[in-house]
PDB file of C-alpha atoms in Angstrom:
ATOM      1  CA  MET A   8      -6.023   7.118  -8.609  1.00  0.00           C
ATOM      2  CA  LEU A   9      -2.867   9.052  -7.020  1.00  0.00           C
ATOM      3  CA  ARG A  10      -2.853   9.633  -3.236  1.00  0.00           C
ATOM      4  CA  ILE A  11      -0.273  12.020  -1.902  1.00  0.00           C
ATOM      5  CA  GLY A  12       1.157  12.800   1.492  1.00  0.00           C
ATOM      6  CA  ILE A  13       3.304  15.714   2.751  1.00  0.00           C
ATOM      7  CA  CYS A  14       5.845  15.737   5.528  1.00  0.00           C
ATOM      8  CA  ASP A  15       7.289  18.730   6.968  1.00  0.00           C
ATOM      9  CA  ASP A  16       7.697  20.415  10.366  1.00  0.00           C
ATOM     10  CA  GLU A  17       6.955  23.938   9.277  1.00  0.00           C
ATOM     11  CA  THR A  18       3.059  24.590   8.989  1.00  0.00           C
ATOM     12  CA  LYS A  19       3.541  27.407   6.449  1.00  0.00           C
ATOM     13  CA  ALA A  20       5.903  25.100   4.265  1.00  0.00           C
ATOM     14  CA  ARG A  21       3.158  22.395   4.224  1.00  0.00           C
ATOM     15  CA  ASP A  22       0.378  24.893   3.442  1.00  0.00           C
ATOM     16  CA  ALA A  23       2.362  26.428   0.504  1.00  0.00           C
ATOM     17  CA  LEU A  24       3.058  22.809  -0.859  1.00  0.00           C
ATOM     18  CA  ARG A  25      -0.448  21.775  -0.520  1.00  0.00           C
ATOM     19  CA  LEU A  26      -1.945  24.846  -2.258  1.00  0.00           C
ATOM     20  CA  GLY A  27       0.797  24.466  -5.025  1.00  0.00           C
ATOM     21  CA  LEU A  28      -0.364  20.941  -5.626  1.00  0.00           C
ATOM     22  CA  GLU A  29      -3.849  21.319  -5.300  1.00  0.00           C
ATOM     23  CA  LYS A  30      -3.975  23.812  -8.419  1.00  0.00           C
ATOM     24  CA  MET A  31      -2.803  20.948 -10.634  1.00  0.00           C
ATOM     25  CA  LEU A  32      -4.419  17.721  -9.256  1.00  0.00           C
ATOM     26  CA  TRP A  33      -6.989  15.816 -11.219  1.00  0.00           C
ATOM     27  CA  GLU A  34     -10.053  16.445  -9.161  1.00  0.00           C
ATOM     28  CA  GLU A  35     -11.582  12.947  -9.790  1.00  0.00           C
ATOM     29  CA  SER A  36      -8.631  10.811  -9.336  1.00  0.00           C
ATOM     30  CA  GLU A  37      -5.999  12.475  -7.186  1.00  0.00           C
ATOM     31  CA  GLN A  38      -5.849  13.962  -3.731  1.00  0.00           C
ATOM     32  CA  ILE A  39      -3.774  15.044  -0.729  1.00  0.00           C
ATOM     33  CA  VAL A  40      -4.829  12.363   1.921  1.00  0.00           C
ATOM     34  CA  TYR A  41      -2.519  13.134   4.867  1.00  0.00           C
ATOM     35  CA  GLU A  42      -0.059  15.598   6.213  1.00  0.00           C
ATOM     36  CA  PHE A  43       2.691  14.974   8.543  1.00  0.00           C
ATOM     37  CA  SER A  44       4.600  17.442  11.000  1.00  0.00           C
ATOM     38  CA  THR A  45       7.402  14.938  11.853  1.00  0.00           C
ATOM     39  CA  GLY A  46       9.453  12.292  10.385  1.00  0.00           C
ATOM     40  CA  GLU A  47       8.772   9.912  13.066  1.00  0.00           C
ATOM     41  CA  GLY A  48       4.954  10.374  12.744  1.00  0.00           C
ATOM     42  CA  ALA A  49       5.229   9.644   8.957  1.00  0.00           C
ATOM     43  CA  VAL A  50       6.977   6.522   9.562  1.00  0.00           C
ATOM     44  CA  ARG A  51       4.586   5.270  12.260  1.00  0.00           C
ATOM     45  CA  TRP A  52       1.504   5.982  10.051  1.00  0.00           C
ATOM     46  CA  LEU A  53       2.793   4.455   6.895  1.00  0.00           C
ATOM     47  CA  LYS A  54       3.641   1.295   8.696  1.00  0.00           C
ATOM     48  CA  LYS A  55       0.205   0.705   9.814  1.00  0.00           C
ATOM     49  CA  HIS A  56      -1.439   1.921   6.494  1.00  0.00           C
ATOM     50  CA  PRO A  57       0.658   0.027   3.854  1.00  0.00           C
ATOM     51  CA  GLY A  58      -0.313   1.183   0.029  1.00  0.00           C
ATOM     52  CA  GLU A  59      -2.395   4.006   1.037  1.00  0.00           C
ATOM     53  CA  ILE A  60      -0.285   6.662  -0.040  1.00  0.00           C
ATOM     54  CA  ASP A  61       1.441   6.526  -3.557  1.00  0.00           C
ATOM     55  CA  LEU A  62       3.633   9.762  -3.287  1.00  0.00           C
ATOM     56  CA  LEU A  63       5.156  11.448  -0.234  1.00  0.00           C
ATOM     57  CA  PHE A  64       6.697  15.068  -0.298  1.00  0.00           C
ATOM     58  CA  LEU A  65       9.295  14.687   2.311  1.00  0.00           C
ATOM     59  CA  ASP A  66      11.244  17.777   3.768  1.00  0.00           C
ATOM     60  CA  VAL A  67      14.963  16.815   4.229  1.00  0.00           C
ATOM     61  CA  GLU A  68      15.530  19.178   7.142  1.00  0.00           C
ATOM     62  CA  MET A  69      13.355  18.735  10.017  1.00  0.00           C
ATOM     63  CA  LYS A  70      13.633  18.385  13.636  1.00  0.00           C
ATOM     64  CA  GLY A  71      14.004  14.937  15.093  1.00  0.00           C
ATOM     65  CA  ILE A  72      14.696  12.522  12.515  1.00  0.00           C
ATOM     66  CA  SER A  73      15.623  14.058   9.203  1.00  0.00           C
ATOM     67  CA  GLY A  74      13.862  13.368   5.774  1.00  0.00           C
ATOM     68  CA  MET A  75      16.637  11.174   4.727  1.00  0.00           C
ATOM     69  CA  GLU A  76      16.446   9.085   8.071  1.00  0.00           C
ATOM     70  CA  ALA A  77      12.581   8.941   7.771  1.00  0.00           C
ATOM     71  CA  ALA A  78      13.012   7.813   4.028  1.00  0.00           C
ATOM     72  CA  ALA A  79      15.516   4.969   5.155  1.00  0.00           C
ATOM     73  CA  LYS A  80      12.989   3.813   7.710  1.00  0.00           C
ATOM     74  CA  ILE A  81      10.044   3.738   5.390  1.00  0.00           C
ATOM     75  CA  ARG A  82      12.352   1.620   2.800  1.00  0.00           C
ATOM     76  CA  GLU A  83      12.569  -0.884   5.319  1.00  0.00           C
ATOM     77  CA  PHE A  84       8.725  -1.786   5.106  1.00  0.00           C
ATOM     78  CA  ASP A  85       7.900  -0.082   1.875  1.00  0.00           C
ATOM     79  CA  ARG A  86       9.646  -0.008  -1.331  1.00  0.00           C
ATOM     80  CA  GLY A  87       6.742   0.697  -3.511  1.00  0.00           C
ATOM     81  CA  ILE A  88       5.867   4.331  -2.194  1.00  0.00           C
ATOM     82  CA  SER A  89       7.484   7.106  -4.186  1.00  0.00           C
ATOM     83  CA  LEU A  90       9.548   9.519  -2.309  1.00  0.00           C
ATOM     84  CA  VAL A  91      10.188  13.131  -3.497  1.00  0.00           C
ATOM     85  CA  PHE A  92      12.502  15.120  -1.217  1.00  0.00           C
ATOM     86  CA  VAL A  93      11.864  18.912  -0.447  1.00  0.00           C
ATOM     87  CA  THR A  94      14.834  20.896   0.280  1.00  0.00           C
ATOM     88  CA  GLY A  95      16.309  24.303   0.310  1.00  0.00           C
ATOM     89  CA  TYR A  96      19.818  22.715  -0.699  1.00  0.00           C
ATOM     90  CA  THR A  97      20.756  20.807  -3.741  1.00  0.00           C
ATOM     91  CA  ASP A  98      23.542  19.162  -1.727  1.00  0.00           C
ATOM     92  CA  TYR A  99      21.055  16.228  -0.603  1.00  0.00           C
ATOM     93  CA  VAL A 100      20.185  15.252  -4.123  1.00  0.00           C
ATOM     94  CA  PHE A 101      22.626  12.469  -4.377  1.00  0.00           C
ATOM     95  CA  ASP A 102      21.757  11.104  -1.017  1.00  0.00           C
ATOM     96  CA  GLY A 103      18.204  10.431  -2.425  1.00  0.00           C
ATOM     97  CA  TYR A 104      19.524   7.865  -4.743  1.00  0.00           C
ATOM     98  CA  LYS A 105      20.273   5.557  -1.680  1.00  0.00           C
ATOM     99  CA  VAL A 106      16.566   5.242  -0.843  1.00  0.00           C
ATOM    100  CA  ASN A 107      15.494   5.387  -4.559  1.00  0.00           C
ATOM    101  CA  ALA A 108      13.712   8.553  -4.463  1.00  0.00           C
ATOM    102  CA  LEU A 109      11.610   9.545  -7.335  1.00  0.00           C
ATOM    103  CA  ASP A 110      12.828  13.058  -7.503  1.00  0.00           C
ATOM    104  CA  TYR A 111      13.575  16.193  -5.304  1.00  0.00           C
ATOM    105  CA  VAL A 112      12.178  19.728  -5.365  1.00  0.00           C
ATOM    106  CA  VAL A 113      14.053  23.074  -4.270  1.00  0.00           C
ATOM    107  CA  LYS A 114      12.235  25.136  -1.990  1.00  0.00           C
ATOM    108  CA  PRO A 115      10.006  27.255  -2.623  1.00  0.00           C
ATOM    109  CA  ALA A 116       8.375  24.790  -5.070  1.00  0.00           C
ATOM    110  CA  GLY A 117       7.467  26.384  -8.417  1.00  0.00           C
ATOM    111  CA  THR A 118       4.293  25.197 -10.528  1.00  0.00           C
ATOM    112  CA  LYS A 119       6.382  23.939 -13.352  1.00  0.00           C
ATOM    113  CA  ARG A 120       8.660  21.775 -11.012  1.00  0.00           C
ATOM    114  CA  LEU A 121       5.716  20.510  -9.205  1.00  0.00           C
ATOM    115  CA  LEU A 122       4.044  19.484 -12.655  1.00  0.00           C
ATOM    116  CA  GLU A 123       7.075  17.609 -13.781  1.00  0.00           C
ATOM    117  CA  VAL A 124       6.968  15.377 -10.702  1.00  0.00           C
ATOM    118  CA  LEU A 125       3.376  14.754 -10.848  1.00  0.00           C
ATOM    119  CA  THR A 126       3.701  13.982 -14.788  1.00  0.00           C
ATOM    120  CA  ARG A 127       6.527  11.380 -13.745  1.00  0.00           C
ATOM    121  CA  MET A 128       4.282   9.962 -10.901  1.00  0.00           C
ATOM    122  CA  ARG A 129       1.240   9.926 -13.338  1.00  0.00           C
ATOM    123  CA  LYS A 130       3.358   7.804 -16.051  1.00  0.00           C
ATOM    124  CA  LYS A 131       4.695   5.559 -13.176  1.00  0.00           C
ATOM    125  CA  ILE A 132       1.136   4.508 -12.081  1.00  0.00           C
ATOM    126  CA  SER A 133       0.052   4.120 -15.713  1.00  0.00           C
ATOM    127  CA  ASP A 134       3.199   1.900 -16.433  1.00  0.00           C
ATOM    128  CA  ASP A 135       2.548  -0.230 -13.079  1.00  0.00           C
ATOM    129  CA  GLY A 136      -0.968  -0.978 -13.562  1.00  0.00           C
ATOM    130  CA  LYS A 137      -1.554  -2.435 -10.188  1.00  0.00           C
ATOM    131  CA  ARG A 138      -4.883  -3.136  -8.650  1.00  0.00           C
ATOM    132  CA  TYR A 139      -6.017  -2.357  -5.284  1.00  0.00           C
ATOM    133  CA  PHE A 140      -8.297  -3.471  -2.603  1.00  0.00           C
ATOM    134  CA  PHE A 141      -9.946  -0.713  -0.635  1.00  0.00           C
ATOM    135  CA  PHE A 142     -11.610  -1.022   2.914  1.00  0.00           C
ATOM    136  CA  ARG A 143     -12.472   1.251   6.007  1.00  0.00           C
ATOM    137  CA  ASN A 144     -12.275   0.311   9.584  1.00  0.00           C
ATOM    138  CA  GLY A 145     -12.052   2.248  12.843  1.00  0.00           C
ATOM    139  CA  GLU A 146      -8.790   3.414  11.967  1.00  0.00           C
ATOM    140  CA  GLY A 147      -9.075   4.830   8.507  1.00  0.00           C
ATOM    141  CA  THR A 148      -9.367   4.005   4.902  1.00  0.00           C
ATOM    142  CA  TYR A 149      -6.874   1.295   3.504  1.00  0.00           C
ATOM    143  CA  ARG A 150      -5.785   0.809   0.065  1.00  0.00           C
ATOM    144  CA  LEU A 151      -3.727  -2.732  -0.505  1.00  0.00           C
ATOM    145  CA  PRO A 152      -2.154  -3.679  -3.667  1.00  0.00           C
ATOM    146  CA  TYR A 153      -3.332  -7.351  -4.679  1.00  0.00           C
ATOM    147  CA  PRO A 154       0.144  -8.908  -4.659  1.00  0.00           C
ATOM    148  CA  VAL A 155       0.704  -8.081  -0.921  1.00  0.00           C
ATOM    149  CA  ILE A 156      -2.539  -9.812   0.139  1.00  0.00           C
ATOM    150  CA  SER A 157      -2.156 -13.573   1.037  1.00  0.00           C
ATOM    151  CA  TYR A 158      -5.822 -14.339   1.785  1.00  0.00           C
ATOM    152  CA  PHE A 159      -9.044 -13.270   3.338  1.00  0.00           C
ATOM    153  CA  TYR A 160     -11.160 -15.050   5.945  1.00  0.00           C
ATOM    154  CA  SER A 161     -14.443 -14.369   7.688  1.00  0.00           C
ATOM    155  CA  ASP A 162     -15.108 -14.236  11.440  1.00  0.00           C
ATOM    156  CA  LYS A 163     -18.662 -13.593  12.196  1.00  0.00           C
ATOM    157  CA  ARG A 164     -19.274 -10.062  11.054  1.00  0.00           C
ATOM    158  CA  LYS A 165     -15.766  -9.436  10.214  1.00  0.00           C
ATOM    159  CA  VAL A 166     -13.519 -10.197   7.365  1.00  0.00           C
ATOM    160  CA  ASN A 167      -9.944 -10.292   8.245  1.00  0.00           C
ATOM    161  CA  VAL A 168      -7.016  -9.703   5.248  1.00  0.00           C
ATOM    162  CA  VAL A 169      -3.822 -11.283   5.769  1.00  0.00           C
ATOM    163  CA  CYS A 170      -0.833  -9.542   4.006  1.00  0.00           C
ATOM    164  CA  ILE A 171       2.859 -10.191   3.490  1.00  0.00           C
ATOM    165  CA  ARG A 172       5.020  -7.171   3.069  1.00  0.00           C
ATOM    166  CA  GLU A 173       8.908  -7.029   2.949  1.00  0.00           C
ATOM    167  CA  GLY A 174       9.165 -10.279   4.912  1.00  0.00           C
ATOM    168  CA  GLU A 175       6.489  -9.230   7.490  1.00  0.00           C
ATOM    169  CA  CYS A 176       3.021 -10.499   7.961  1.00  0.00           C
ATOM    170  CA  PHE A 177       0.101  -8.035   8.945  1.00  0.00           C
ATOM    171  CA  THR A 178      -3.479  -8.585   9.653  1.00  0.00           C
ATOM    172  CA  TYR A 179      -6.076  -6.064   9.082  1.00  0.00           C
ATOM    173  CA  SER A 180      -9.909  -6.434  10.011  1.00  0.00           C
ATOM    174  CA  PHE A 181     -13.169  -4.729   8.922  1.00  0.00           C
ATOM    175  CA  TYR A 182     -16.927  -5.157   8.918  1.00  0.00           C
ATOM    176  CA  GLY A 183     -18.331  -6.846   5.948  1.00  0.00           C
ATOM    177  CA  LYS A 184     -19.058 -10.067   4.076  1.00  0.00           C
ATOM    178  CA  LEU A 185     -16.811 -12.292   2.055  1.00  0.00           C
ATOM    179  CA  ASP A 186     -19.223 -12.455  -0.825  1.00  0.00           C
ATOM    180  CA  GLN A 187     -18.905  -8.797  -1.359  1.00  0.00           C
ATOM    181  CA  VAL A 188     -15.108  -8.889  -1.059  1.00  0.00           C
ATOM    182  CA  GLU A 189     -15.031 -11.614  -3.661  1.00  0.00           C
ATOM    183  CA  THR A 190     -17.485  -9.517  -6.123  1.00  0.00           C
ATOM    184  CA  GLN A 191     -14.991  -6.556  -5.431  1.00  0.00           C
ATOM    185  CA  LEU A 192     -11.943  -8.509  -6.516  1.00  0.00           C
ATOM    186  CA  SER A 193     -13.455  -9.615  -9.791  1.00  0.00           C
ATOM    187  CA  GLY A 194     -12.162 -12.889  -9.882  1.00  0.00           C
ATOM    188  CA  ALA A 195      -8.551 -12.259  -9.118  1.00  0.00           C
ATOM    189  CA  PHE A 196      -8.741 -14.341  -5.906  1.00  0.00           C
ATOM    190  CA  VAL A 197     -10.095 -17.815  -5.527  1.00  0.00           C
ATOM    191  CA  ARG A 198     -12.776 -18.919  -3.019  1.00  0.00           C
ATOM    192  CA  VAL A 199     -11.967 -22.363  -1.619  1.00  0.00           C
ATOM    193  CA  HIS A 200     -14.290 -22.369   1.467  1.00  0.00           C
ATOM    194  CA  GLN A 201     -17.220 -20.460   2.818  1.00  0.00           C
ATOM    195  CA  ARG A 202     -14.825 -18.401   5.080  1.00  0.00           C
ATOM    196  CA  TYR A 203     -11.660 -18.201   2.869  1.00  0.00           C
ATOM    197  CA  LEU A 204     -10.517 -16.476  -0.415  1.00  0.00           C
ATOM    198  CA  VAL A 205      -7.085 -16.947  -1.334  1.00  0.00           C
ATOM    199  CA  ASN A 206      -4.512 -15.171  -3.669  1.00  0.00           C
ATOM    200  CA  PRO A 207      -3.155 -17.821  -6.019  1.00  0.00           C
ATOM    201  CA  ARG A 208       0.448 -16.044  -5.903  1.00  0.00           C
ATOM    202  CA  HIS A 209       0.834 -17.114  -2.177  1.00  0.00           C
ATOM    203  CA  VAL A 210      -0.355 -20.723  -2.348  1.00  0.00           C
ATOM    204  CA  ILE A 211       2.546 -23.049  -1.767  1.00  0.00           C
ATOM    205  CA  ARG A 212       0.548 -26.393  -2.043  1.00  0.00           C
ATOM    206  CA  VAL A 213      -2.800 -27.784  -3.319  1.00  0.00           C
ATOM    207  CA  GLY A 214      -3.901 -30.793  -1.355  1.00  0.00           C
ATOM    208  CA  SER A 215      -7.053 -33.023  -1.555  1.00  0.00           C
ATOM    209  CA  GLU A 216      -8.751 -31.387   1.551  1.00  0.00           C
ATOM    210  CA  SER A 217      -6.601 -28.300   2.080  1.00  0.00           C
ATOM    211  CA  LEU A 218      -3.902 -25.966   0.791  1.00  0.00           C
ATOM    212  CA  THR A 219      -1.001 -24.068   2.362  1.00  0.00           C
ATOM    213  CA  VAL A 220      -0.351 -20.516   2.009  1.00  0.00           C
ATOM    214  CA  GLU A 221       2.136 -17.772   3.275  1.00  0.00           C
ATOM    215  CA  GLY A 222       0.365 -16.113   6.135  1.00  0.00           C
ATOM    216  CA  MET A 223       0.833 -16.237  10.083  1.00  0.00           C
ATOM    217  CA  ASP A 224      -1.286 -18.458  12.435  1.00  0.00           C
ATOM    218  CA  ASP A 225      -1.776 -17.945  16.221  1.00  0.00           C
ATOM    219  CA  LYS A 226       1.647 -19.660  17.019  1.00  0.00           C
ATOM    220  CA  GLY A 227       3.684 -17.436  14.746  1.00  0.00           C
ATOM    221  CA  ALA A 228       4.173 -20.155  11.997  1.00  0.00           C
ATOM    222  CA  ARG A 229       4.604 -18.676   8.466  1.00  0.00           C
ATOM    223  CA  ILE A 230       2.882 -21.461   6.519  1.00  0.00           C
ATOM    224  CA  VAL A 231      -0.809 -21.571   7.235  1.00  0.00           C
ATOM    225  CA  SER A 232      -3.263 -24.495   6.335  1.00  0.00           C
ATOM    226  CA  ILE A 233      -6.596 -23.622   4.774  1.00  0.00           C
ATOM    227  CA  PRO A 234      -9.497 -26.026   4.370  1.00  0.00           C
ATOM    228  CA  ILE A 235     -11.047 -26.707   0.957  1.00  0.00           C
ATOM    229  CA  SER A 236     -14.723 -27.330   1.152  1.00  0.00           C
ATOM    230  CA  ARG A 237     -16.310 -30.069  -0.874  1.00  0.00           C
ATOM    231  CA  ALA A 238     -18.898 -27.812  -2.688  1.00  0.00           C
ATOM    232  CA  MET A 239     -15.970 -25.611  -3.894  1.00  0.00           C
ATOM    233  CA  LYS A 240     -13.154 -28.237  -4.257  1.00  0.00           C
ATOM    234  CA  GLU A 241     -13.249 -28.902  -8.064  1.00  0.00           C
ATOM    235  CA  GLY A 242     -13.760 -25.251  -9.305  1.00  0.00           C
ATOM    236  CA  ALA A 243     -11.137 -23.824  -6.892  1.00  0.00           C
ATOM    237  CA  ALA A 244      -8.444 -26.417  -7.877  1.00  0.00           C
ATOM    238  CA  ALA A 245      -8.797 -25.892 -11.314  1.00  0.00           C
ATOM    239  CA  LYS A 246      -8.534 -22.028 -10.844  1.00  0.00           C
ATOM    240  CA  LEU A 247      -5.495 -22.328  -8.543  1.00  0.00           C
ATOM    241  CA  ALA A 248      -3.558 -24.679 -10.638  1.00  0.00           C
ATOM    242  CA  LYS A 249      -4.143 -22.682 -13.780  1.00  0.00           C
ATOM    243  CA  ALA A 250      -2.767 -19.590 -11.895  1.00  0.00           C
ATOM    244  CA  MET A 251       0.121 -21.038 -10.370  1.00  0.00           C
ATOM    245  CA  LEU A 252       1.194 -22.866 -13.699  1.00  0.00           C
ATOM    246  CA  GLU A 253       1.043 -19.634 -15.628  1.00  0.00           C
ATOM    247  CA  GLY A 254       2.684 -17.506 -12.719  1.00  0.00           C
ATOM    248  CA  GLU A 255      -0.232 -15.377 -13.301  1.00  0.00           C
ATOM    249  CA  GLU A 256       0.085 -11.714 -11.933  1.00  0.00           C
ATOM    250  CA  LEU A 257      -2.362  -9.596 -10.372  1.00  0.00           C
TER     251      LEU A 257
END
């Protein structure tokens, strides 16, 4: 699935780019999910919705912070999103390398050029092979790459997902059951307790009655202790040991 965002302070420019892209998107697996009218807006939204957009078309010349400034801020918390600069001048092309841009498009974007960008992005996603966890809450739909998720824990009718991204910890909540989450993850995470489901790659130590993982507790500590239930101890310990020894990638 390819999820695309467009950021341009001119409505006509956003509309033209959206219409151009829609003609060549794969209907079943690709969509434009969000449009931004300012660089500041794009930065704020992306920080709250990590992993939800794969590809962002970013206008260079905008009021407020420029596309280049917005890109630099985005890279502070997200190195995975692909950025494509849209500009009326080729002078900015080399600046794009500073923020690891995928490509650039000169206005007005032609069909051939947009198809070249989409082809590169499709190949990148195919080569990447990442898996994602999807959920929805009152703020919108989220898509998180497995590697950034440290663990899940249930709290009454809600499930909380704790993520580590670019050195920062984020927690998101949604209504659901941990059993359903475990099924969706297809064995990639390990159930260690009725209330906890952990990502082996974020486990630091496995003890006799608990394990420590990367996360954030109520006091701000970066290492969190999670209990291991007696009923799940034997199977969980074996799965965790195997994953940790093999350095298994998700």
